[in-house]
Structures are given as C-alpha cells and as structure tokens.
Short mmCIF file of C-alpha atoms in Angstrom, two decimals:
data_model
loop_
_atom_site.label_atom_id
_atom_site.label_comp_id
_atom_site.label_asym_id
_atom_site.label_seq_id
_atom_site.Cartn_x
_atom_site.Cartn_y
_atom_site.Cartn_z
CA UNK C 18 -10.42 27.97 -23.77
CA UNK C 19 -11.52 29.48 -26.92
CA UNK C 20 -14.17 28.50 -28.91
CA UNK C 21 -15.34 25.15 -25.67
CA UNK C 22 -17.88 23.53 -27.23
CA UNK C 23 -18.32 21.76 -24.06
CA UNK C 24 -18.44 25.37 -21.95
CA UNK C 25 -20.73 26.77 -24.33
CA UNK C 26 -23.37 23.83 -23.97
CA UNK C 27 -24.06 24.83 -20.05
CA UNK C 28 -25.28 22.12 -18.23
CA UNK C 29 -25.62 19.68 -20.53
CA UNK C 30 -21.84 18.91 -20.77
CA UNK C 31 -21.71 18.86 -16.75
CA UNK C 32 -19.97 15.97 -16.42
CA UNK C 33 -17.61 15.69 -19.51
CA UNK C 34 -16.22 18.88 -17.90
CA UNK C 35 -16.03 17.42 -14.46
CA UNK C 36 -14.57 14.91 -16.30
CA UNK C 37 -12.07 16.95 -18.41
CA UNK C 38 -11.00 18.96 -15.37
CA UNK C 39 -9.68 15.89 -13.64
CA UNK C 40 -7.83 14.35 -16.50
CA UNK C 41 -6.02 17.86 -16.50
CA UNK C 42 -4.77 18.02 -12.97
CA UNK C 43 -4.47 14.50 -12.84
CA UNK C 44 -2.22 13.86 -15.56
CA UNK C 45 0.30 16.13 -14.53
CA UNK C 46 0.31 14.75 -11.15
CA UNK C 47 0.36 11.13 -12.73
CA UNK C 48 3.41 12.52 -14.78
CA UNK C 49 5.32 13.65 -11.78
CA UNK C 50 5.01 11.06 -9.64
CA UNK C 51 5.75 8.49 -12.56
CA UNK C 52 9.16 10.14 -13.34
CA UNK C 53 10.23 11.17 -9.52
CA UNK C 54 9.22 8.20 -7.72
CA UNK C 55 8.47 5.37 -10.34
CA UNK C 56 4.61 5.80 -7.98
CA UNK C 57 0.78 5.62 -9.95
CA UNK C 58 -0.76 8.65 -8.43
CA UNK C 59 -4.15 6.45 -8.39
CA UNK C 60 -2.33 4.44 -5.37
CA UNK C 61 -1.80 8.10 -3.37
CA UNK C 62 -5.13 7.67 -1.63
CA UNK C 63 -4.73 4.14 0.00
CA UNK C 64 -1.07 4.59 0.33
CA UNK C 65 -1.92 7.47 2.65
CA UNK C 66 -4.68 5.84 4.36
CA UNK C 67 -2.71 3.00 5.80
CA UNK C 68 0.50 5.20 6.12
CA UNK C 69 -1.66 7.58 8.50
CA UNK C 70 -4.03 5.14 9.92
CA UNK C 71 -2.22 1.61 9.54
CA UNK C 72 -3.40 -1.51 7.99
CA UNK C 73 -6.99 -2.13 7.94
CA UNK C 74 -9.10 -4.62 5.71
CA UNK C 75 -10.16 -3.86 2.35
CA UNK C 76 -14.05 -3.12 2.94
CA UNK C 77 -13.26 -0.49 5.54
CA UNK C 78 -10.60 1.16 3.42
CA UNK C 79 -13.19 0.93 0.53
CA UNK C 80 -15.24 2.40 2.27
CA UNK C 81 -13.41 5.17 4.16
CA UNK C 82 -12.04 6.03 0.44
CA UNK C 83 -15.60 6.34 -1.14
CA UNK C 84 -14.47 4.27 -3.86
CA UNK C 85 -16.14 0.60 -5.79
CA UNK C 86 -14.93 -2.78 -4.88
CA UNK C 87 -13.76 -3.24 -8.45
CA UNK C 88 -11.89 -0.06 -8.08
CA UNK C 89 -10.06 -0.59 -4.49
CA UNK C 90 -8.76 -4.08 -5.65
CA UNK C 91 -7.67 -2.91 -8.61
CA UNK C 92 -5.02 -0.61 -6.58
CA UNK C 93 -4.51 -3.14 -3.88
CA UNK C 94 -2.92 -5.61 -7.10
CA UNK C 95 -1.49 -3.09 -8.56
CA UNK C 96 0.40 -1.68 -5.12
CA UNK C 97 1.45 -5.78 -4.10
CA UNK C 98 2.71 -6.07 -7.65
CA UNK C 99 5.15 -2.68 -6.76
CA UNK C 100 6.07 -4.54 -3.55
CA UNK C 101 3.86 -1.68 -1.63
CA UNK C 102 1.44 -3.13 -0.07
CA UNK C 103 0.71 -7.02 1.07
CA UNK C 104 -2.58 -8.73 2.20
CA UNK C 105 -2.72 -11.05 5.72
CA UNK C 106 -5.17 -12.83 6.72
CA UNK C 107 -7.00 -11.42 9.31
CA UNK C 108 -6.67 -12.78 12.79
CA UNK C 109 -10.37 -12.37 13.60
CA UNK C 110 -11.74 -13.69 10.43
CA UNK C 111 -9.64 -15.89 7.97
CA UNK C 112 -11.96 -15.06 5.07
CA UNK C 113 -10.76 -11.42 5.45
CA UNK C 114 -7.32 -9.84 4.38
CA UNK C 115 -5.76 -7.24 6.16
CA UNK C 116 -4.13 -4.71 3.84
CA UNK C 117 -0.19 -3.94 5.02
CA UNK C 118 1.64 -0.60 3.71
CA UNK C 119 5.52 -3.04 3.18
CA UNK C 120 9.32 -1.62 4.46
CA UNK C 121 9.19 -0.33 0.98
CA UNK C 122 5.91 0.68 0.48
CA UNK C 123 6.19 2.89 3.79
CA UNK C 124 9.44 4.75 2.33
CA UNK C 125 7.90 5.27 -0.83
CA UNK C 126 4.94 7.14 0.89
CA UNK C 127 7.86 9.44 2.88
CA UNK C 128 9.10 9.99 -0.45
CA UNK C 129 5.32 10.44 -2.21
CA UNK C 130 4.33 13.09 0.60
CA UNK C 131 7.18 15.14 -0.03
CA UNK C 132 6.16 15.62 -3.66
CA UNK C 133 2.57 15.99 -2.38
CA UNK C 134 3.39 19.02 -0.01
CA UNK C 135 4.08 20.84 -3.48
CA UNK C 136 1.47 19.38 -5.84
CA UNK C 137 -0.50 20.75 -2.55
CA UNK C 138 0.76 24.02 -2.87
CA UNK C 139 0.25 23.92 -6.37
CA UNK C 140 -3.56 22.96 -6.04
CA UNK C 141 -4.17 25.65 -3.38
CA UNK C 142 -2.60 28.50 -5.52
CA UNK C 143 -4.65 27.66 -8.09
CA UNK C 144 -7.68 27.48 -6.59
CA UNK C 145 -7.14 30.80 -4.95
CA UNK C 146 -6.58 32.44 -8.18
CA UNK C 147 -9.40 30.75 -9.70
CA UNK C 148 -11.56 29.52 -7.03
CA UNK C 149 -11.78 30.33 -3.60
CA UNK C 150 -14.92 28.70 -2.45
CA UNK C 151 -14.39 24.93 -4.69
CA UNK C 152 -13.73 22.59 -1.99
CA UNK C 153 -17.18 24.28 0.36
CA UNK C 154 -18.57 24.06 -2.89
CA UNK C 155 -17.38 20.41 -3.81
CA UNK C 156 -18.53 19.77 -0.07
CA UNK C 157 -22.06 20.59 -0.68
CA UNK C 158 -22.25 18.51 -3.74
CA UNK C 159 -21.07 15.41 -1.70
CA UNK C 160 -23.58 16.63 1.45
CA UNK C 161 -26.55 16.97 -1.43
CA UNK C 162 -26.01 13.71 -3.21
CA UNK C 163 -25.27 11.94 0.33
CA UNK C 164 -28.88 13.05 1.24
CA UNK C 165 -30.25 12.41 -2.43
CA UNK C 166 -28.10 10.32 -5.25
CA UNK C 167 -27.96 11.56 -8.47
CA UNK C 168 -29.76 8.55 -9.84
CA UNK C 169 -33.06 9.94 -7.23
CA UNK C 170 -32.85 13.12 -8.90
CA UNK C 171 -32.97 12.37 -12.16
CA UNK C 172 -36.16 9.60 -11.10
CA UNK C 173 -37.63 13.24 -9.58
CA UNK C 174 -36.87 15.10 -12.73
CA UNK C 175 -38.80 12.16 -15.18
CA UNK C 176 -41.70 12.03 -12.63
CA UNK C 177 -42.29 16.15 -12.32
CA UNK C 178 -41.60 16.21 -16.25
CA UNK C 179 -44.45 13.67 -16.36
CA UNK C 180 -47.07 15.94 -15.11
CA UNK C 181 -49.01 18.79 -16.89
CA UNK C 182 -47.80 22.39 -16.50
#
C-alpha cells in the first residue's frame, strides 16, 4: 500500500495491522460463504470441530478452539438459530449441554468444506508468494505467549523501564 501510515509507524501499529490483515482475508471469505452457502464463516471453526470430532460440550470445544466463553456461545446461538447445531443435556451431568452438529447442519459442513478446499488453496498460494515461513512463524508467537502472555510482557517492559540505565 502506498503511502500506510500504519506500515510506516513499525511496531507501534502491531496490532491494528494484525488486525487489518484479518478483516482482509476474512471478509472475502465471509463474502463467499454468505452468497454460496447462506454459512457465517465465524461458525467454520466449531462446525468443523464437531463434524471431525463429534459433539462434545461447550467448555471443551471452547477450549480446544482457543476462543472466550462470550465468544463460543455467541456461535453456538447463532448456529441453533440456522438449524446447525442443537444443545442436549448431557447424560453425565444435567447442568452441562452437549453441543450436536443437526441432519442439516452436517450437510452444510459437506457443502462448507468443499468451498474450504479452495479458500485453502487460495491461502496457501498466497502465502507462498508472500510468505513462506507465516504459519512456523505464527506458531512461535502462540508457543512464546503460551509460555509468557502478552499482558506479562508488557508488566516486564514497565518494571525494566523503571530502573536506571
């Protein structure tokens, strides 16, 4: 992009460009799956997690996603409004639901991971031309704030700019 703002202020912008990024391939993927398969490409993740691994109650799928509470049931409305997903009580523990992938929820996933196989494509020739090394690299972000959040290093960067040079 010519004349970034955002790339030309480094580091400081870090995250509206993580940001920005994602709104940009995201949007387009949104579009697609909107107009192909009436789908909300924020429901891919859990659709594929119970089409792959079956149903499952919402803290484990929360947590096997990496994503907030508030988040997860969020898409778990949003998918039993669709008539995609439904919630049973659990059989071990009636205060638990288990969360069930529907007939229709199951064909729409068939349907979604056809369309994925070429947004898939699409991703990986773009981060060949562009990017080779992203996802190692996006893997040692996760590995480096799994073994120190964020949050810790910016406490380490207040304390060490507390002492005297």
């Amino acid at each position: 992009m010519e004349n970034d703002y955002l790339r030309d202020a480094g580091i400081k912008t870090l995250g509206t460009r993580i940001r920005r990024l994602f709104e940009r391939l995201n949007s387009n993927v949104t579009e697609v799956y909107r107009r192909e398969l009436d789908f909300e490409q924020r429901w891919f993740a859990l659709g594929m997690l119970l089409n792959e691994h079956g149903p499952m109650n919402s803290r484990d799928a929360t947590r096997k996603l990496g994503q907030s509470h508030v988040a997860m049931v969020q898409v778990v409305r949003a998918m039993e409004k669709a008539g995609l997903l439904e919630r049973k009580t659990d059989t071990n523990d009636a205060r638990s639901k288990i969360l069930h992938l529907t007939p229709t929820g199951a064909e729409k996933l068939k349907q979604v991971s056809a369309i994925s196989r070429v947004v898939d494509q699409a991703a990986e020739a773009l981060l060949m031309e562009a990017a080779p090394d992203f996802l190692k690299q996006l893997d040692a972000l996760d590995d480096a704030l799994d073994r120190l959040s964020f949050a810790e290093r910016i406490e380490t960067a207040f304390t060490d700019g507390d002492k005297d040079p």
